[in-house]
Amino acid sequence: MRCPGTPIHKKESMELVFATHNQNKIKEIQSLLPNNIQLLSLPDIGCTEEIPETKNTLKGNAILKATQLLKHYGYPCFADDTGLEVVALHGAPGVFSARYAGEPKDDAANIQKLLYEMEQIADRRAQFTTVIALCLNNEIKIFKGVVKGEITENPRGVYGFGYDPVFQPAGYRKTFAELPLATKNKISHRALAFGKLLAYLQYSIR
Ligand code: IMP
């Protein structure tokens, strides 16, 4: 897919914007990038607004955010979107994961609604999906990470955020909220998607 913007060539140093306001995420990803890529956050480029997520797919939202950023600020950039997809709920809450129980965004209310919707449902299969859209060199590249697992009957654990207390990844007997963050960060949907992005960047910008 094509996207507008200034081409970046190998061996040049470059600034790359990550569509996030979260400096911790920036630091984490920056530490994994080659020295010639400087990662910038939205505040770093003077963007204080929330970029709209108005599409009905994770990929659509990631592309929308990245292309809006490129259009308005002119930087090569990437954006991510994540959702929890439950098989018995036909993929819900999916792209609506953040606001499943309505406004304002509330993790505890989302979990409560999910467990209510799944009462009496034996099939607990679910997955987290992260999609990243990268606008670079006049192209949009998509990177996806998926972790399969199941929804527990009750919330367990105190770590993490969002649906972590009710998501037990396949092969583990603990929820994401019971596993140390270091373990979650090795196996999560986000880790897988970012791993693919980083491999691409390391290969294409050296
Ligand atoms: P975002 O696209 O990263 O903002 O994620 C959207 C929503 O998905 C969040 O508000 C959370 O409810 C949920 N979510 C995303 N990632 C995770 C995760 O790693 N654990 C639990 N919930 C998550």
CSV table of C-alpha atoms in Angstrom, one decimal, residues 46-132:
chain,number,residue,atom,x,y,z
A,46,GLY,CA,3.5,19.1,19.5
A,47,CYS,CA,0.5,16.8,19.1
A,48,THR,CA,-1.7,17.0,22.2
A,49,GLU,CA,-5.0,15.9,20.7
A,50,GLU,CA,-6.4,12.3,20.7
A,51,ILE,CA,-6.1,10.9,17.2
A,52,PRO,CA,-9.6,9.5,16.4
A,53,GLU,CA,-10.2,5.7,16.2
A,54,THR,CA,-13.3,5.7,14.1
A,55,LYS,CA,-12.8,2.5,12.0
A,56,ASN,CA,-14.4,-0.8,12.8
A,57,THR,CA,-11.2,-2.9,12.6
A,58,LEU,CA,-7.9,-2.8,14.4
A,59,LYS,CA,-6.0,-2.5,11.2
A,60,GLY,CA,-8.3,0.3,10.0
A,61,ASN,CA,-7.7,2.3,13.2
A,62,ALA,CA,-3.9,1.7,13.1
A,63,ILE,CA,-3.8,2.9,9.5
A,64,LEU,CA,-6.1,5.8,10.2
A,65,LYS,CA,-3.9,7.0,13.1
A,66,ALA,CA,-0.6,6.6,11.2
A,67,THR,CA,-1.8,8.3,8.0
A,68,GLN,CA,-3.4,11.2,9.9
A,69,LEU,CA,-0.2,11.7,11.7
A,70,LEU,CA,1.9,11.7,8.6
A,71,LYS,CA,-0.6,14.0,6.8
A,72,HIS,CA,-0.7,16.6,9.6
A,73,TYR,CA,2.8,16.4,11.0
A,74,GLY,CA,4.9,15.1,8.0
A,75,TYR,CA,6.9,12.5,10.0
A,76,PRO,CA,7.4,8.9,9.2
A,77,CYS,CA,5.5,7.2,11.9
A,78,PHE,CA,3.7,4.1,13.3
A,79,ALA,CA,0.5,3.5,15.3
A,80,ASP,CA,-0.9,0.5,17.0
A,81,ASP,CA,-4.3,-0.8,18.0
A,82,THR,CA,-5.2,-3.7,20.2
A,83,GLY,CA,-8.3,-5.7,21.0
A,84,LEU,CA,-9.5,-8.8,22.9
A,85,GLU,CA,-11.4,-11.2,20.6
A,86,VAL,CA,-13.7,-13.8,22.2
A,87,VAL,CA,-14.7,-16.7,20.0
A,88,ALA,CA,-18.1,-17.3,21.6
A,89,LEU,CA,-18.9,-13.6,21.4
A,90,HIS,CA,-18.1,-13.6,17.6
A,91,GLY,CA,-14.9,-11.6,18.1
A,92,ALA,CA,-16.3,-9.0,20.6
A,93,PRO,CA,-15.2,-6.8,22.3
A,94,GLY,CA,-12.5,-6.6,19.5
A,95,VAL,CA,-12.0,-3.1,18.2
A,96,PHE,CA,-14.3,-1.8,21.0
A,97,SER,CA,-12.3,-3.4,23.8
A,98,ALA,CA,-11.3,-0.1,25.5
A,99,ARG,CA,-14.9,1.1,25.9
A,100,TYR,CA,-16.8,-2.2,26.0
A,101,ALA,CA,-18.9,-1.1,29.0
A,102,GLY,CA,-19.3,2.4,27.6
A,103,GLU,CA,-17.8,5.8,28.4
A,104,PRO,CA,-15.6,6.7,30.2
A,105,LYS,CA,-13.1,3.9,29.6
A,106,ASP,CA,-13.1,1.6,32.7
A,107,ASP,CA,-11.1,-1.6,33.0
A,108,ALA,CA,-13.1,-3.0,35.9
A,109,ALA,CA,-16.5,-2.3,34.3
A,110,ASN,CA,-15.2,-3.9,31.0
A,111,ILE,CA,-14.2,-7.1,32.9
A,112,GLN,CA,-17.5,-7.2,34.7
A,113,LYS,CA,-19.5,-6.9,31.5
A,114,LEU,CA,-17.3,-9.6,29.8
A,115,LEU,CA,-17.8,-12.1,32.6
A,116,TYR,CA,-21.5,-11.4,32.6
A,117,GLU,CA,-21.8,-11.9,28.8
A,118,MET,CA,-19.9,-15.2,29.3
A,119,GLU,CA,-21.9,-16.6,32.1
A,120,GLN,CA,-23.1,-20.1,31.1
A,121,ILE,CA,-20.7,-20.2,28.1
A,122,ALA,CA,-18.4,-23.2,28.1
A,123,ASP,CA,-16.3,-22.2,25.2
A,124,ARG,CA,-13.9,-19.7,26.8
A,125,ARG,CA,-11.4,-19.3,23.8
A,126,ALA,CA,-10.1,-15.8,23.2
A,127,GLN,CA,-7.1,-14.0,21.7
A,128,PHE,CA,-5.5,-10.6,22.0
A,129,THR,CA,-4.5,-9.1,18.7
A,130,THR,CA,-2.2,-6.1,18.2
A,131,VAL,CA,-1.9,-4.4,14.8
A,132,ILE,CA,0.8,-1.9,14.0
